[in-house]
Coordinates of C-alpha atoms in Angstrom, one line a residue:
M142 CA -0.3 3.9 -25.0
G143 CA 0.3 0.2 -25.4
F144 CA 4.0 0.9 -26.0
V145 CA 4.2 3.1 -22.9
I146 CA 2.6 0.3 -20.8
A147 CA 5.0 -2.3 -22.2
R148 CA 7.9 -0.1 -21.5
R149 CA 6.8 0.5 -17.9
V150 CA 6.3 -3.3 -17.4
L151 CA 9.8 -4.0 -18.7
A152 CA 11.3 -1.3 -16.5
G153 CA 9.7 -3.0 -13.4
I154 CA 11.4 -6.3 -14.0
P155 CA 14.8 -5.2 -12.6
T156 CA 12.9 -3.9 -9.6
L157 CA 11.3 -7.2 -8.9
L158 CA 14.6 -9.0 -9.4
G159 CA 16.3 -6.7 -6.9
V160 CA 13.5 -7.2 -4.3
T161 CA 13.7 -10.9 -4.6
V162 CA 17.5 -11.1 -4.3
I163 CA 17.6 -8.8 -1.2
L164 CA 14.7 -10.6 0.4
F165 CA 16.1 -14.1 -0.3
I166 CA 19.5 -13.3 1.1
T167 CA 18.2 -11.4 4.1
L168 CA 15.8 -14.2 5.1
R169 CA 18.7 -16.7 5.1
L170 CA 21.0 -14.5 7.1
L171 CA 18.4 -14.2 9.9
P172 CA 19.1 -16.2 13.1
G173 CA 17.2 -19.4 13.6
D174 CA 16.3 -22.5 11.6
P175 CA 13.0 -23.0 9.8
I176 CA 13.2 -26.7 10.5
S177 CA 13.2 -25.9 14.3
A178 CA 10.1 -23.8 13.7
I179 CA 8.4 -26.6 11.7
L180 CA 9.1 -29.1 14.5
A181 CA 7.9 -26.6 17.1
G182 CA 10.1 -28.0 19.8
A183 CA 9.1 -31.7 19.2
P184 CA 12.0 -34.1 19.6
A185 CA 13.5 -35.3 16.3
T186 CA 16.5 -37.3 15.3
P187 CA 19.3 -35.9 13.1
E188 CA 18.0 -38.1 10.3
V189 CA 14.5 -36.6 10.5
V190 CA 15.9 -33.1 10.5
E191 CA 18.1 -33.9 7.5
A192 CA 15.1 -35.4 5.7
L193 CA 13.0 -32.3 6.3
R194 CA 15.8 -30.1 5.0
E195 CA 16.0 -32.2 1.9
Q196 CA 12.2 -32.2 1.5
F197 CA 12.1 -28.4 1.5
G198 CA 15.3 -27.9 -0.5
L199 CA 17.1 -26.3 2.3
D200 CA 20.1 -28.6 1.9
R201 CA 21.0 -26.9 -1.4
S202 CA 23.1 -23.8 -1.9
I203 CA 21.4 -20.3 -1.7
P204 CA 22.0 -19.6 -5.4
A205 CA 20.3 -23.0 -6.3
Q206 CA 17.4 -22.2 -4.0
Y207 CA 17.0 -18.8 -5.5
W208 CA 17.1 -20.0 -9.1
E209 CA 14.4 -22.6 -8.3
F210 CA 12.2 -19.9 -6.7
L211 CA 12.7 -17.5 -9.6
T212 CA 11.9 -20.0 -12.3
N213 CA 8.9 -21.3 -10.5
A214 CA 7.6 -17.7 -9.8
F215 CA 7.4 -17.1 -13.6
T216 CA 4.7 -19.9 -13.7
L217 CA 3.0 -18.5 -10.6
N218 CA 4.3 -21.3 -8.5
L219 CA 5.5 -19.7 -5.3
G220 CA 6.3 -22.9 -3.5
T221 CA 4.7 -24.7 -0.6
S222 CA 4.3 -23.4 3.0
Y223 CA 6.5 -25.1 5.5
S224 CA 3.8 -24.9 8.2
T225 CA 0.5 -25.6 6.4
R226 CA 1.9 -27.6 3.4
Q227 CA -0.4 -25.6 1.2
P228 CA 0.6 -23.9 -2.1
V229 CA 1.6 -20.4 -1.3
S230 CA -0.1 -19.0 -4.4
E231 CA -3.4 -20.5 -3.2
M232 CA -2.9 -19.0 0.3
I233 CA -2.2 -15.6 -1.1
G234 CA -5.1 -15.9 -3.5
Q235 CA -7.5 -16.5 -0.5
Q236 CA -6.2 -13.5 1.5
V237 CA -5.1 -10.8 -1.0
G238 CA -8.7 -9.7 -1.7
Q239 CA -9.2 -8.6 1.9
T240 CA -5.9 -6.6 1.9
L241 CA -6.8 -4.9 -1.4
I242 CA -10.2 -3.9 -0.1
L243 CA -8.6 -2.4 2.9
A244 CA -6.0 -0.6 0.9
F245 CA -8.5 0.9 -1.6
A246 CA -10.8 1.9 1.3
A247 CA -7.8 3.6 3.1
A248 CA -6.8 5.3 -0.2
T249 CA -10.4 6.6 -0.5
V250 CA -10.2 8.0 3.1
S251 CA -6.9 9.6 2.3
A252 CA -8.0 11.2 -1.0
V253 CA -11.4 12.5 0.1
T254 CA -10.1 13.8 3.5
G255 CA -7.0 15.3 1.9
I256 CA -8.8 17.0 -1.0
V257 CA -11.5 18.4 1.2
L258 CA -9.3 19.7 4.0
G259 CA -6.5 20.8 1.6
S260 CA -8.9 22.8 -0.5
L261 CA -10.5 24.4 2.6
S262 CA -7.1 25.2 4.1
A263 CA -6.0 26.9 0.8
I264 CA -9.2 28.9 0.5
K265 CA -9.0 30.0 4.1
R266 CA -5.2 30.3 4.1
N267 CA -3.4 32.1 6.9
G268 CA -6.6 32.0 9.0
V269 CA -7.8 29.9 11.9
V270 CA -9.2 27.2 9.7
D271 CA -5.9 26.9 7.8
G272 CA -3.9 26.7 11.0
F273 CA -6.2 24.0 12.5
V274 CA -6.0 21.9 9.3
R275 CA -2.2 22.2 9.1
V276 CA -1.7 21.2 12.7
T277 CA -4.2 18.3 12.4
S278 CA -2.5 17.1 9.2
L279 CA 0.9 17.1 11.0
I280 CA -0.5 15.1 13.9
N281 CA -2.1 12.6 11.6
T282 CA 1.2 12.1 9.8
S283 CA 3.2 11.8 13.0
M284 CA 1.1 9.3 14.9
P285 CA 2.0 5.6 14.4
S286 CA -0.9 3.7 12.8
F287 CA -1.0 1.0 15.5
W288 CA -1.5 3.7 18.1
V289 CA -4.3 5.4 16.1
G290 CA -5.9 2.0 15.7
L291 CA -5.8 1.3 19.4
L292 CA -7.3 4.7 20.1
L293 CA -10.1 4.1 17.6
I294 CA -10.8 0.7 19.1
M295 CA -11.0 2.1 22.6
F296 CA -13.4 4.9 21.7
F297 CA -15.6 3.6 18.8
S298 CA -15.6 -0.1 19.8
F299 CA -15.3 -0.3 23.6
T300 CA -16.8 3.1 24.6
L301 CA -19.5 3.8 22.0
G302 CA -19.9 0.3 20.6
W303 CA -20.4 1.6 17.1
F304 CA -18.0 -0.7 15.3
P305 CA -16.5 -4.1 16.0
A306 CA -12.9 -4.1 17.3
T307 CA -11.8 -7.1 15.3
G308 CA -12.7 -9.3 12.4
S309 CA -13.2 -8.9 8.6
G310 CA -15.7 -9.7 5.9
S311 CA -18.3 -6.9 6.5
L312 CA -18.5 -3.2 6.0
S313 CA -18.6 -2.5 9.7
T314 CA -15.3 -4.3 10.3
L315 CA -13.7 -2.3 7.5
V316 CA -14.5 1.2 8.8
L317 CA -11.9 1.5 11.6
P318 CA -9.0 -0.2 9.8
A319 CA -9.6 2.0 6.8
I320 CA -9.6 5.2 8.9
T321 CA -6.5 4.0 10.8
L322 CA -4.6 3.3 7.6
G323 CA -5.8 6.3 5.7
L324 CA -5.4 9.1 8.2
A325 CA -1.6 9.2 8.1
A326 CA -1.7 9.2 4.3
A327 CA -4.4 12.0 4.4
G328 CA -1.9 14.3 6.0
T329 CA 0.4 14.2 3.0
V330 CA -2.5 14.6 0.6
T331 CA -3.8 17.6 2.6
R332 CA -0.6 19.5 2.4
L333 CA -0.1 18.7 -1.3
V334 CA -3.6 19.8 -2.2
R335 CA -3.3 23.0 -0.2
N336 CA -0.1 24.0 -1.9
S337 CA -1.5 23.1 -5.4
V338 CA -4.8 25.0 -4.9
I339 CA -2.9 28.1 -3.6
E340 CA -0.6 27.9 -6.7
V341 CA -3.5 27.5 -9.1
L342 CA -5.5 30.3 -7.4
G343 CA -2.6 32.6 -8.3
E344 CA -2.8 31.8 -12.1
N345 CA -3.9 34.4 -14.6
F346 CA -6.8 32.4 -15.9
V347 CA -8.4 32.4 -12.4
T348 CA -8.1 36.2 -12.2
A349 CA -9.8 36.3 -15.7
L350 CA -12.6 34.1 -14.5
H351 CA -13.2 36.4 -11.5
A352 CA -13.3 39.3 -13.8
K353 CA -16.0 37.7 -15.9
G354 CA -18.2 37.6 -12.8
L355 CA -18.1 33.8 -12.1
R356 CA -18.8 32.9 -8.5
S357 CA -15.7 31.9 -6.4
R358 CA -17.2 28.5 -5.5
L359 CA -17.8 27.6 -9.1
I360 CA -14.3 28.7 -10.1
V361 CA -12.8 26.5 -7.3
M362 CA -15.0 23.5 -8.0
K363 CA -14.9 23.5 -11.8
H364 CA -11.5 25.0 -12.7
V365 CA -9.1 25.2 -9.7
L366 CA -9.5 21.7 -8.4
R367 CA -9.3 20.1 -11.8
N368 CA -5.8 21.6 -12.2
A369 CA -4.7 21.1 -8.6
V370 CA -5.7 17.5 -8.4
I371 CA -3.2 16.3 -11.1
P372 CA -0.2 16.0 -8.7
T373 CA -2.5 14.5 -6.1
V374 CA -3.2 11.5 -8.4
T375 CA 0.5 10.6 -8.3
V376 CA 0.7 10.8 -4.5
V377 CA -2.6 8.8 -3.9
G378 CA -1.5 6.2 -6.5
L379 CA 1.9 5.7 -4.9
Q380 CA 0.3 5.7 -1.5
L381 CA -1.9 2.7 -2.6
G382 CA 1.2 0.6 -2.9
G383 CA 2.4 1.8 0.5
L384 CA -1.0 1.1 2.0
V385 CA -0.9 -2.5 0.9
A386 CA 2.5 -2.8 2.7
G387 CA 1.1 -0.8 5.7
S388 CA -1.7 -3.3 6.1
V389 CA 0.8 -5.6 7.8
I390 CA 0.4 -3.5 11.0
V391 CA -3.3 -2.6 10.7
E392 CA -4.4 -6.2 10.0
T393 CA -2.5 -7.4 13.0
V394 CA -4.1 -4.7 15.3
F395 CA -7.6 -5.4 14.1
T396 CA -7.1 -9.2 13.6
R397 CA -8.2 -8.9 10.0
Q398 CA -7.6 -11.6 7.4
G399 CA -5.2 -10.6 4.7
I400 CA -1.7 -11.0 3.4
G401 CA -0.4 -8.5 6.0
Q402 CA -1.3 -10.8 8.9
M403 CA -0.1 -13.8 6.9
L404 CA 3.3 -12.1 6.5
V405 CA 3.6 -11.5 10.2
Q406 CA 2.8 -15.1 11.0
A407 CA 5.2 -16.4 8.3
I408 CA 8.0 -14.3 9.6
G409 CA 7.5 -15.5 13.2
G410 CA 7.4 -19.1 11.9
Q411 CA 10.3 -18.6 9.5
D412 CA 8.1 -19.8 6.7
Y413 CA 10.4 -18.7 3.8
P414 CA 8.1 -19.5 0.9
V415 CA 5.2 -17.5 2.3
V416 CA 7.3 -14.5 3.2
Q417 CA 8.9 -14.6 -0.3
G418 CA 5.5 -14.9 -2.0
V419 CA 3.8 -12.1 0.0
V420 CA 6.6 -9.7 -0.5
L421 CA 6.7 -10.5 -4.2
V422 CA 3.0 -9.9 -4.6
I423 CA 3.3 -6.5 -2.7
A424 CA 6.1 -5.5 -5.1
V425 CA 4.0 -6.5 -8.1
I426 CA 1.0 -4.5 -6.8
Y427 CA 3.3 -1.5 -6.3
I428 CA 4.6 -1.6 -9.9
V429 CA 1.0 -2.1 -11.3
V430 CA -0.2 0.9 -9.4
N431 CA 2.6 3.0 -10.8
I432 CA 1.6 2.0 -14.3
A433 CA -2.0 2.8 -13.5
V434 CA -1.0 6.2 -12.3
D435 CA 0.8 6.9 -15.6
I436 CA -2.2 5.9 -17.5
S437 CA -4.6 8.0 -15.4
Y438 CA -2.3 11.0 -15.9
S439 CA -2.8 10.8 -19.6
F440 CA -6.6 11.0 -19.2
I441 CA -6.5 13.9 -16.7
D442 CA -3.9 16.0 -18.6
P443 CA -3.4 15.6 -22.4
R444 CA 0.0 17.3 -22.0
V445 CA 1.2 14.3 -19.9
R446 CA -0.1 11.9 -22.6
T447 CA 2.1 13.7 -25.1
A448 CA 5.1 13.6 -22.8
L449 CA 4.7 9.9 -22.2
G450 CA 4.5 9.2 -25.9
K451 CA 7.7 11.1 -26.6
G452 CA 9.5 9.6 -23.6

């Protein structure tokens, strides 16, 4: 297993390099000048502008800037923010916890909702319940998360007053953002679980269990779901990385602390080091999640453990 993990980590290095190269070039091709954003319209002489460019290393070539960023990143030095003059690694360290909490809460909403509705839809397939669940899942997947968030704020915050509309740091402020972020992902999980449960219900061993006189509920809970949930692990795991990235919109809508809102502010202020650092952290999280999914697979299904060992 240690060899498998090491191989997955090594395979993720080219991905990280590709992400950093594309991001680095794209940022510098965007219109505007970070020095102008730093000065925020304040008058400055050409000498002051040139001194700032030299201070932040913007006077050097793009390959030289990239090499410095890359070598520093290996020591967890992600540079210094143009706007706050704080180390980017410290800024991310202060905010990433809130984003991870939101992502895990949204993944929980996605997994629980998807497994429950998907199983119910499969058991009641081709009926009214199945049709309702399938339509609802499609609607959840299609609606933009910012629109869902605004609807939840209007109803549960302004109308009912059950949850705060903005803020972070407490359970009550986590509920609506987690639902907003998790609902769209739940639609995908619901459809996957439905198809998996229907497929497993048609297996011969299920027919044999029914022939032995076992109750249908026991068969579904103990045998069918165990086999049907295996492909769901992959989807939920991959969604977790996407949910971290999706927090950019949700944190902005709910004015939550986190690297998502930090990224939005950094893009608006052309704060290159912060943008580079946040995107790099999101990419690392995505790769770590993929490795965790591979490991969880081996515990759920021994056949996967054997395949990973041979691969």
